[in-house]
Each structure stands twice: as structure tokens, then as C-alpha cells.
Tab-separated table of C-alpha atoms in Angstrom:
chain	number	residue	atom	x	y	z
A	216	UNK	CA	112.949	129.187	120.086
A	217	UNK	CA	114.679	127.884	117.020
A	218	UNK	CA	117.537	129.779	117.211
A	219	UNK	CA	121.173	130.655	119.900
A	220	UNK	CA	122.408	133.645	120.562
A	221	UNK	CA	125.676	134.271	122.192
A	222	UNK	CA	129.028	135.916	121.694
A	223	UNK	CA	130.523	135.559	118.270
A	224	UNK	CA	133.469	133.648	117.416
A	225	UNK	CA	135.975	134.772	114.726
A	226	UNK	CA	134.410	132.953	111.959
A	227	UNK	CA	130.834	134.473	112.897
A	228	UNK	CA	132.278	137.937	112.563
A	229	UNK	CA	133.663	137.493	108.844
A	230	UNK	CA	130.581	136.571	108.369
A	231	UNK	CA	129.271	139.554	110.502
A	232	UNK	CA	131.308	141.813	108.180
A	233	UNK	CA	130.156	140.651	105.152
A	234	UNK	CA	126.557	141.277	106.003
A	235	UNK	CA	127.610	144.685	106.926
A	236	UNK	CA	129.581	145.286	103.680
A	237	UNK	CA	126.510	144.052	101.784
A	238	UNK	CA	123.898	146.614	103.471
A	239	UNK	CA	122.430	144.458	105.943
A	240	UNK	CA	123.166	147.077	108.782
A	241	UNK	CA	121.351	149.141	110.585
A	242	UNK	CA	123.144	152.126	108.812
A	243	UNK	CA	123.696	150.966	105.318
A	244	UNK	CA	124.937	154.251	104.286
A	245	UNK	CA	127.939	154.507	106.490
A	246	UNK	CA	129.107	151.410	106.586
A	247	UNK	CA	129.505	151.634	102.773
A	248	UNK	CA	131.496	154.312	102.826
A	249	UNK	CA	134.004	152.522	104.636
A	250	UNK	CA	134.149	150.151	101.936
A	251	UNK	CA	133.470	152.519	98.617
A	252	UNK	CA	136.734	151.205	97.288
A	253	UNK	CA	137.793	147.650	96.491
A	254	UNK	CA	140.977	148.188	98.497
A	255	UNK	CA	138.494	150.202	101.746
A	256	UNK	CA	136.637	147.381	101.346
A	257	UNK	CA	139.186	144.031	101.677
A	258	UNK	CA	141.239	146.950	104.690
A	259	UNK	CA	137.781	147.034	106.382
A	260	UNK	CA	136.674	143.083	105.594
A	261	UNK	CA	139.966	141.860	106.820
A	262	UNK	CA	142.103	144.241	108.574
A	263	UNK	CA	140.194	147.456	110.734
A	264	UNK	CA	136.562	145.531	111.121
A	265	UNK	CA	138.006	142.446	113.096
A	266	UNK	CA	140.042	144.256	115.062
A	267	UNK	CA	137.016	146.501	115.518
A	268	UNK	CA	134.702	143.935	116.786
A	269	UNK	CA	136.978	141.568	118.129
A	270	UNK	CA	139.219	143.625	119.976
A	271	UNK	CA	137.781	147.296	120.938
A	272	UNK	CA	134.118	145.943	120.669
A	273	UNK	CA	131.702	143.415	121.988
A	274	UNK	CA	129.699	141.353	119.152
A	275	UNK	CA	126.903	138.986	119.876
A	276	UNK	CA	125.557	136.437	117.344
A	277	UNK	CA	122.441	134.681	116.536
A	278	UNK	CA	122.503	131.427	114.823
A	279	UNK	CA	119.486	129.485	112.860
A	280	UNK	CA	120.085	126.973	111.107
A	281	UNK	CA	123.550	127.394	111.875
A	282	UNK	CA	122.788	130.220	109.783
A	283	UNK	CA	123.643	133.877	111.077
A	284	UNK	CA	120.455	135.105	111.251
A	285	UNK	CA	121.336	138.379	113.531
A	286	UNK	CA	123.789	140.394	115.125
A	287	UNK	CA	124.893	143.444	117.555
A	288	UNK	CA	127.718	145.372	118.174
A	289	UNK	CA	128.016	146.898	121.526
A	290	UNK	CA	130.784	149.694	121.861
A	291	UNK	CA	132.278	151.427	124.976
A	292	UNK	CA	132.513	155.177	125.222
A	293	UNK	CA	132.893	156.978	128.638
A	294	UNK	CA	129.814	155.916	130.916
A	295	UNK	CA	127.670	154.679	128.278
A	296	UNK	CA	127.468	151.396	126.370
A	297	UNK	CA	125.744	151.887	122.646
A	298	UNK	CA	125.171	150.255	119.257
A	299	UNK	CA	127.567	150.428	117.233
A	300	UNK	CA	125.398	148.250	114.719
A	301	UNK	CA	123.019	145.655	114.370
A	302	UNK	CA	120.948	143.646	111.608
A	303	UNK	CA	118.398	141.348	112.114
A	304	UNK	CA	117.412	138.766	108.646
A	305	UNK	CA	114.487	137.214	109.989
A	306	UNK	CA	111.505	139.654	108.873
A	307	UNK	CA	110.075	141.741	112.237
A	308	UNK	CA	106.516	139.705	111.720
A	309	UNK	CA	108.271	136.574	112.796
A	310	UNK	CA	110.990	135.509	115.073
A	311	UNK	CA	113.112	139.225	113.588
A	312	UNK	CA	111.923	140.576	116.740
A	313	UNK	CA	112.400	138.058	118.867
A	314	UNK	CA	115.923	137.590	117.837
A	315	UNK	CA	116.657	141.516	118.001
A	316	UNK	CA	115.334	140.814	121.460
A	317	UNK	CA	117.485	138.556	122.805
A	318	UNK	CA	119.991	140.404	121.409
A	319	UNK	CA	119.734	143.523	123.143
A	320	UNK	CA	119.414	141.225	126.534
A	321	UNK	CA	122.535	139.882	126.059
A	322	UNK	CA	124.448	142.861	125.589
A	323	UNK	CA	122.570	144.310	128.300
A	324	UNK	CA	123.365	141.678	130.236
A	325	UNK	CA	127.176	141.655	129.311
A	326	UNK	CA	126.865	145.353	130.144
A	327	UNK	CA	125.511	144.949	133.876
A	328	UNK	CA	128.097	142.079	134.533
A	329	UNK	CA	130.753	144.931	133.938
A	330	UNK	CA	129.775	146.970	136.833
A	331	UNK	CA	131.157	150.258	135.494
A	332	UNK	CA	128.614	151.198	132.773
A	333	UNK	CA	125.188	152.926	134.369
A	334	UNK	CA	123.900	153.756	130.968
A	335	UNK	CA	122.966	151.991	127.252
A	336	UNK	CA	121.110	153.399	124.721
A	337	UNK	CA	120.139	151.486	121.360
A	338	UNK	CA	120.447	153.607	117.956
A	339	UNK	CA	118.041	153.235	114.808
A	340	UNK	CA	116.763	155.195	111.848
A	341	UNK	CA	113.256	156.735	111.874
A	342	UNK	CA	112.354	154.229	109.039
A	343	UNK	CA	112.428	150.938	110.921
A	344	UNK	CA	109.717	149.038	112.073
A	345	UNK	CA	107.372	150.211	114.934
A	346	UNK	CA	107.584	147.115	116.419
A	347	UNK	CA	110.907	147.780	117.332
A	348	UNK	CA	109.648	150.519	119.199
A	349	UNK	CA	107.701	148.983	121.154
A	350	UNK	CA	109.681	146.423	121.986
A	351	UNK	CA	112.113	148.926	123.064
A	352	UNK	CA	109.542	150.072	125.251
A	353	UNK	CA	108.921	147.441	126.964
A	354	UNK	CA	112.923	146.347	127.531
A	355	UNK	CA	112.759	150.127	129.820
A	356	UNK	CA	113.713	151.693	127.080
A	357	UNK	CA	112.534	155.688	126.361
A	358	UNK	CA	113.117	157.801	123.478
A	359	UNK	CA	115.308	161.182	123.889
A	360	UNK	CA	114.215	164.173	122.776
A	361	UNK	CA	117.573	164.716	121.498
A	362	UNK	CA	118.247	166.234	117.694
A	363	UNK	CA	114.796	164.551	116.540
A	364	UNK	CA	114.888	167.223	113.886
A	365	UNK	CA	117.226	169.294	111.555
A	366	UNK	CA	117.126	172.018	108.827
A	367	UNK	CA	119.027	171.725	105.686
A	368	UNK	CA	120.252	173.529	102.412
A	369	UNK	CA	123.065	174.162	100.137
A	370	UNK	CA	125.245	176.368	100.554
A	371	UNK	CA	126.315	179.283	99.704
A	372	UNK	CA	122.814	180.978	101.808
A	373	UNK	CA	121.035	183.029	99.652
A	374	UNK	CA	122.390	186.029	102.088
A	375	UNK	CA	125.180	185.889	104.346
A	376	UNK	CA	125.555	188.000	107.739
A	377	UNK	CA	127.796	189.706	109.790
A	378	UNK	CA	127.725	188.634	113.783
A	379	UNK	CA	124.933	190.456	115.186
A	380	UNK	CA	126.172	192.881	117.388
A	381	UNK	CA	127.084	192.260	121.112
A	382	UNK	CA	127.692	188.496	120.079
A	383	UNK	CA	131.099	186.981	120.474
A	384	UNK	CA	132.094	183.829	119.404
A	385	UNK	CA	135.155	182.055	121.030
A	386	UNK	CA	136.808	178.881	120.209
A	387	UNK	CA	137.397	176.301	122.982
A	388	UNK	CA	139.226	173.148	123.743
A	389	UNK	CA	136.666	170.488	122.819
A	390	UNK	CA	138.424	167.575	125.130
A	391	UNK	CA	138.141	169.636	128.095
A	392	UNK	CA	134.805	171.085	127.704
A	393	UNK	CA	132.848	168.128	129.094
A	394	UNK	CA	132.584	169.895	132.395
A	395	UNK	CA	130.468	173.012	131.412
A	396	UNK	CA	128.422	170.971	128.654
A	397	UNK	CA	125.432	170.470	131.226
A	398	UNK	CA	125.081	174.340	132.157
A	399	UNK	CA	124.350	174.535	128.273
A	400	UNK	CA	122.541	171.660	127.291
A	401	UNK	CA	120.150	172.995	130.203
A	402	UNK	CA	119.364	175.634	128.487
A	403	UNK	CA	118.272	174.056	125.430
A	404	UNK	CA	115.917	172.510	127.260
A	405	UNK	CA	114.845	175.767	129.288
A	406	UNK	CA	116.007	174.164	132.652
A	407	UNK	CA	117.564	176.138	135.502
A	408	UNK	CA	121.443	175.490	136.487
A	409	UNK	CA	120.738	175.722	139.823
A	410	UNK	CA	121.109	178.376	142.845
A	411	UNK	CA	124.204	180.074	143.565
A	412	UNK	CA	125.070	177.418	146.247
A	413	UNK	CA	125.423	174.580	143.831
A	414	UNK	CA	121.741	173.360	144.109
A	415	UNK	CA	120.506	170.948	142.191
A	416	UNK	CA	117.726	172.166	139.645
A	417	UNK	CA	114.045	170.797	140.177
A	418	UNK	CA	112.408	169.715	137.480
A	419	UNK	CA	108.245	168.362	137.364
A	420	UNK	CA	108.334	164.409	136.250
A	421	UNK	CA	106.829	164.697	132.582
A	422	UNK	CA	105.123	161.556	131.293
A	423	UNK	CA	105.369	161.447	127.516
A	424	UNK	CA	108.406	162.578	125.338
A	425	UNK	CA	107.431	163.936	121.881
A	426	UNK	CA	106.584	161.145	120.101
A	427	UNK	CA	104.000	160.032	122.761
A	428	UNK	CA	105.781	157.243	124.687
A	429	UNK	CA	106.530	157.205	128.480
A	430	UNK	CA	109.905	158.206	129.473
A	431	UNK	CA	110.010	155.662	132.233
A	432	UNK	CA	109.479	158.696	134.758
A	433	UNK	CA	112.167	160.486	134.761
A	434	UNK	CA	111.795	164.475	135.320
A	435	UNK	CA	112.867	166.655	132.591
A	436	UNK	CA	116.567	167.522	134.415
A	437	UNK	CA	117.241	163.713	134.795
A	438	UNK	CA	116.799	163.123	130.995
A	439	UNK	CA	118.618	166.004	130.543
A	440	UNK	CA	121.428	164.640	132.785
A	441	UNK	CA	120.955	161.260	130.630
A	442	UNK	CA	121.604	162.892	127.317
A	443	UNK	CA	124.842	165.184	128.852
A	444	UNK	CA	125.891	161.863	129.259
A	445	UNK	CA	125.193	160.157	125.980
A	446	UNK	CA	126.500	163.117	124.270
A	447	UNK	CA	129.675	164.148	125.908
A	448	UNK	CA	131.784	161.163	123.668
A	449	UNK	CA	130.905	163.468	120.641
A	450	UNK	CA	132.585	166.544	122.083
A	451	UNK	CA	136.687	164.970	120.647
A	452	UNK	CA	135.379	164.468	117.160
A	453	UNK	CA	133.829	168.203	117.080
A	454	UNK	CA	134.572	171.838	117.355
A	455	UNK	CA	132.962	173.756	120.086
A	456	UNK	CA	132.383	177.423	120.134
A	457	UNK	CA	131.212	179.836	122.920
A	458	UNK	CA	128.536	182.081	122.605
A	459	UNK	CA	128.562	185.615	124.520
A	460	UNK	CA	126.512	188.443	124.022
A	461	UNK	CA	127.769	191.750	125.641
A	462	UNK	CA	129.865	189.111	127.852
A	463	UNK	CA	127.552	187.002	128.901
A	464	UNK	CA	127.831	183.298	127.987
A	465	UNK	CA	124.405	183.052	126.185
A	466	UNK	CA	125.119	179.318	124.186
A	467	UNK	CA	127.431	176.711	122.369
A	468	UNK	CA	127.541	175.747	118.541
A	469	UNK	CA	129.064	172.593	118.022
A	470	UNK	CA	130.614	172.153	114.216
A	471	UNK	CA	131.027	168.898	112.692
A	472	UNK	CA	132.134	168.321	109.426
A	473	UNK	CA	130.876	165.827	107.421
A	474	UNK	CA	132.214	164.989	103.704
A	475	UNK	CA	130.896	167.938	102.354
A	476	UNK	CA	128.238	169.132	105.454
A	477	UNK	CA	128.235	171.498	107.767
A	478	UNK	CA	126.853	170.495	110.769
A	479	UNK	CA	126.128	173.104	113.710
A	480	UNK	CA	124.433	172.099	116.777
A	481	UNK	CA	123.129	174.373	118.900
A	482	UNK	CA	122.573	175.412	122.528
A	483	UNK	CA	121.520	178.289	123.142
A	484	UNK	CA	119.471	180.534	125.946
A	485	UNK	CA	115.824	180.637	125.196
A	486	UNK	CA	115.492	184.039	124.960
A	487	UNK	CA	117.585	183.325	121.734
A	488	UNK	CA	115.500	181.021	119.690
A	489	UNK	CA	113.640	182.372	116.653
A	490	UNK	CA	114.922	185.297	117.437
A	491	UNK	CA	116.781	188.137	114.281
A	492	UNK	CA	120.060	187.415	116.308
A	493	UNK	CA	119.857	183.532	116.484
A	494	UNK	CA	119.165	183.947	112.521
A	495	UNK	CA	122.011	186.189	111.782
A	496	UNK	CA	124.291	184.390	114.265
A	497	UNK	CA	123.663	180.909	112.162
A	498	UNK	CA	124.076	182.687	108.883
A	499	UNK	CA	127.268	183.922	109.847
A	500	UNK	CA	128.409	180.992	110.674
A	501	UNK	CA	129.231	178.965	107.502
A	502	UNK	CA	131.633	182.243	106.511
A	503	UNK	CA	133.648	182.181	110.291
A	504	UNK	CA	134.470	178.236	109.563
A	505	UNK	CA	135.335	178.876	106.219
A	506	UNK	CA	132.698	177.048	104.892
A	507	UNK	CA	131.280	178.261	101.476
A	508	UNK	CA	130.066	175.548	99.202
A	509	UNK	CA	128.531	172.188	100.067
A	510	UNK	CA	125.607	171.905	102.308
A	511	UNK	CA	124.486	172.920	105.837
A	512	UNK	CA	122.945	171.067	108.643
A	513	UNK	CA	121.540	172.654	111.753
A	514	UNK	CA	120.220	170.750	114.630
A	515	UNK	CA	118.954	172.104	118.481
A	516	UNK	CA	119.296	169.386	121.244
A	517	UNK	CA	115.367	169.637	122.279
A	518	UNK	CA	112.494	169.537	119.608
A	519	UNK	CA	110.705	172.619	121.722
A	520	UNK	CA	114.065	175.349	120.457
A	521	UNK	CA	113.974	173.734	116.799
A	522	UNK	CA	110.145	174.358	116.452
A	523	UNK	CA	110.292	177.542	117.814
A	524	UNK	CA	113.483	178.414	115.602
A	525	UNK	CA	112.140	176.999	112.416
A	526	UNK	CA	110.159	180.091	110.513
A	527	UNK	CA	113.205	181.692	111.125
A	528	UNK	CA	115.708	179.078	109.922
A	529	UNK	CA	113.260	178.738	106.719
A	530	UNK	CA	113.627	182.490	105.767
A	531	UNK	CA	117.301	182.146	105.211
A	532	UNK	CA	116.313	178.847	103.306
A	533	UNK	CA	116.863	176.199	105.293
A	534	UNK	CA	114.225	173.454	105.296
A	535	UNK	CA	112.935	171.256	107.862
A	536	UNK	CA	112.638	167.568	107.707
A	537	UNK	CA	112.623	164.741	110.968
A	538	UNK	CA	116.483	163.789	111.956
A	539	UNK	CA	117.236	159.929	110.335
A	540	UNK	CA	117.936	158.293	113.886
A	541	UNK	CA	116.565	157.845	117.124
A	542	UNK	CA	118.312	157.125	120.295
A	543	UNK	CA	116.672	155.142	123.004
A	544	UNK	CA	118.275	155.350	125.946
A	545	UNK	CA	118.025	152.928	129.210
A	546	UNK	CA	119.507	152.885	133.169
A	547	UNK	CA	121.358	149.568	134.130
């Protein structure tokens, strides 16, 4: 091994930043939107990215050369530890994996040493190299079935609805929803919440997740429990609305707004999906947000409610295409 790694020093993450402000991220895109402007750009170089990874983040570094050949960012949210971003130079047929490698050790590492975490997970876009993948794989890492797909189109749909009758929608307090997000997310995945003494829900260990590699044998509900987790941080920067039909709580769209996007995630009981009042419920949605030009996104938590959704999504002209990231998720 040619090469350190370790945590970077001050100097390392100027140079960190300029890597990231010259697309060599792991998500190009959003990173240059921080810096679309000259003045974004010397605020985020200078001012909001050190303090970023110096101060509310943990940045790791390696060095070739005395080169920087590779780096992570580890942030903190709740009980989970995640990329925030990473970049490797080296190309992935060489030492680029090895490096990425030692990388994710020694944030792992940093992340066990803390004692409070129980949880990582390591974000990339569907594009990169399978050998990441694998190595993943072989760190104990497993791939969520968690928003691997979404539907798109432009808005204004080509016909808008009404709520379908007996369905209620009902705003809620986003920050204190993390308590009842399980009960939902369950049923997006068609597990049972348990008896009415509290029990837990039994779930049969499955062996693959949807793209064919082993989720480290963990039953359905403990995944399930894995992603409440990894997803609950998302619940301040989003709107969350109850579903009820005739009363009943039936679901939960979540609305996120992005530049011009609307986003909607949904949970929802599976009695619900692909069904004339899951279609008119999403159609109406754009017009209750006041939404009406730009685009819309819709996205299910499990793969199984967005293929069985999809014919129906398509007939009010959304289209289906593979989510860009994946999250792999692993226990410390």
C-alpha cells in the first residue's frame, strides 16, 4: 500500500473542497448547486464547507504521493452515521478500490469508537462501478429496498382529480411524527404492526433483496426497522400528510420540494396500491399543495408497492425509470 489514510487536516479539506467544487464527488450535481454562483461558490469554498467538514462533520483523507487521492465525509444524524460525500481519483481497476476501502474502515471505525451510533449506511448513484458493490458486500454491507424506483412527469397532469371519496387528508407536525412512522412504513412493505398487546411482528428471514444480493440475514421487519431508522432524519426537512379513508388511517404522503419538483413519497395500505383511489388520490395531490407547473416525482418505500402501482401511475402519465442512488446500509 502506497498510500495513508487518516483524518484530514485543514489544508487537506481546502483541498477536499475544491475537488468537490470541481465535480469530483460522489453527487456532482448537488454539490454544484451550492456553488452555481461565483459568490455561492468562494461562501461554500471558504466560509459554510469548512465549517461543514471541520466542525459538524467528520472527514477522512487519503494521501499518494502526498497527493489527495481520496476522501469521505461522515455526517451524524439521530442513530445513524452516513455519507455525506466521497470521491475516490485512483480509477476502481487499481488501488480506487482499495483506497475507497480503507476509507469506509476508518469511518467505520471512528463510528464504533463513539459508542452511540448502532447504524451506517454508505450512499451512491446507480451509475458507479459494480465493484463498489461488491466490495460493499463484503464490508457487511446490504442494499435497502428503499425508493429503488420513481415515476416522473411534468406537470400540469394531463387530468387532475378530486379526492376520491371517503379519503381524508390531514396535515401533521413533521418533527413529532417520528413515533408513528414505523406503523406506516410497515405497511409499505405489507408487514403486520403487531397484536393488540404490543407484540412484536414476525417476519420469515428473506435471503436476497431485489437486486440479488444477501441482506446479511436479516428478516423482512428488521430491515424494515433499519430503514425507519435511516429515514426518520428526513421527516424535519418534509411535509407529512395523513391518509384516512372513512376514518381509518390507511397511509402517509411525504412532500418534498425540490427547486421546481414535487416529490411525494408514499406509504400506503396494500389494499391501496394500483388501485382507481391510489391514482386519483396522487393526482389530486399536486392541486392540494398548490403545485401546478414544474415537475412531479413519486416514489413508494418498497419496490413490491411501486411495481404493483406503476400501470396505474403510467395512465395519468407518469413514467418509470430506476431511482439515481442506492443506500447500503450496515449494523456496528
Amino acid at each position: 500500500m502506497n498510500y495513508t489514510i487518516g483524518r484530514a487536516s485543514k489544508k487537506q479539506i481546502g483541498i477536499i473542497l475544491e475537488l468537490m467544487l470541481n465535480g469530483i464527488s460522489s453527487d456532482p450535481s448537488s454539490v454544484g448547486s451550492l456553488g452555481k454562483s461565483w459568490w455561492q461558490r468562494l461562501a461554500f469554498r471558504y466560509l459554510v464547507g469548512p465549517r461543514m467538514l471541520r466542525n459538524q462533520m467528520e472527514t477522512f483523507v487519503a494521501v499518494k504521493d502526498d497527493e489527495v487521492v481520496g476522501y469521505l465525509v461522515l455526517q451524524f444524524e439521530g442513530d445513524t452515521a452516513g455519507t455525506f460525500d466521497w470521491a475516490v481519483t485512483e480509477p476502481a481497476d487499481e488501488e480506487g478500490i482499495d483506497i475507497l476501502g480503507d476509507l469506509i474502515e476508518a469511518a467505520l471505525d471512528h463510528t464504533e469508537k463513539r459508542g452511540d451510533i448502532p447504524l451506517a449506511y454508505f450512499g451512491m448513484q446507480n451509475s458507479e462501478d459494480a465493484r463498489i458493490g461488491a466490495l460493499l458486500t463484503e464490508m457487511g454491507f446490504w442494499l435497502a429496498d428503499y425508493q429503488s424506483g420513481q415515476m416522473r412527469t411534468t406537470l400540469p397532469l394531463a387530468e387532475s382529480a378530486q379526492l376520491p371519496a371517503g379519503i381524508a387528508i390531514k396535515p401533521q407536525i413533521a418533527l413529532r411524527f417520528g413515533g408513528r412512522l414505523a406503523e406506516f412504513v410497515r405497511m409499505d412493505y405489507d408487514l403486520p404492526n403487531g397484536d393488540e398487546e404490543g407484540e412484536e411482528p414476525v417476519a420469515e428471514p428473506i435471503e436476497e433483496d431485489p437486486e440479488g444480493r444477501e441482506a446479511q440475514g436479516l428478516s423482512l421487519a428488521e430491515q424494515v426497522e433499519v430503514i425507519c431508522t435511516l429515514h426518520e432524519s428526513t421527516l424535519r426537512a418534509s411535509k407529512i400528510y395523513l391518509v384516512e379513508e372513512d376514518g381509518e388511517p390507511v397511509g402517509i404522503i411525504q412532500q418534498f420540494n425540490w427547486k421546481e419538483e414535487l416529490r411525494l413519497l408514499l406509504a400506503l395500505e396494500p389494499f391501496l396500491w394500483g388501485t382507481e383511489t391510489e391514482q386519483q388520490l396522487v393526482a389530486a395531490m399536486p392541486e392540494y399543495v398548490g403545485k401546478r407547473e414544474g415537475c412531479l416525482r413519486v416514489r413508494t418505500f418498497s419496490s413490491e408497492h411501486l411495481a404493483t402501482s406503476r400501470e396505474s401511475f403510467e395512465a395519468l402519465g407518469l413514467r418509470w425509470e430506476a431511482a439515481p442512488w442506492q443506500r447500503w446500509i450496515v449494523g456496528l
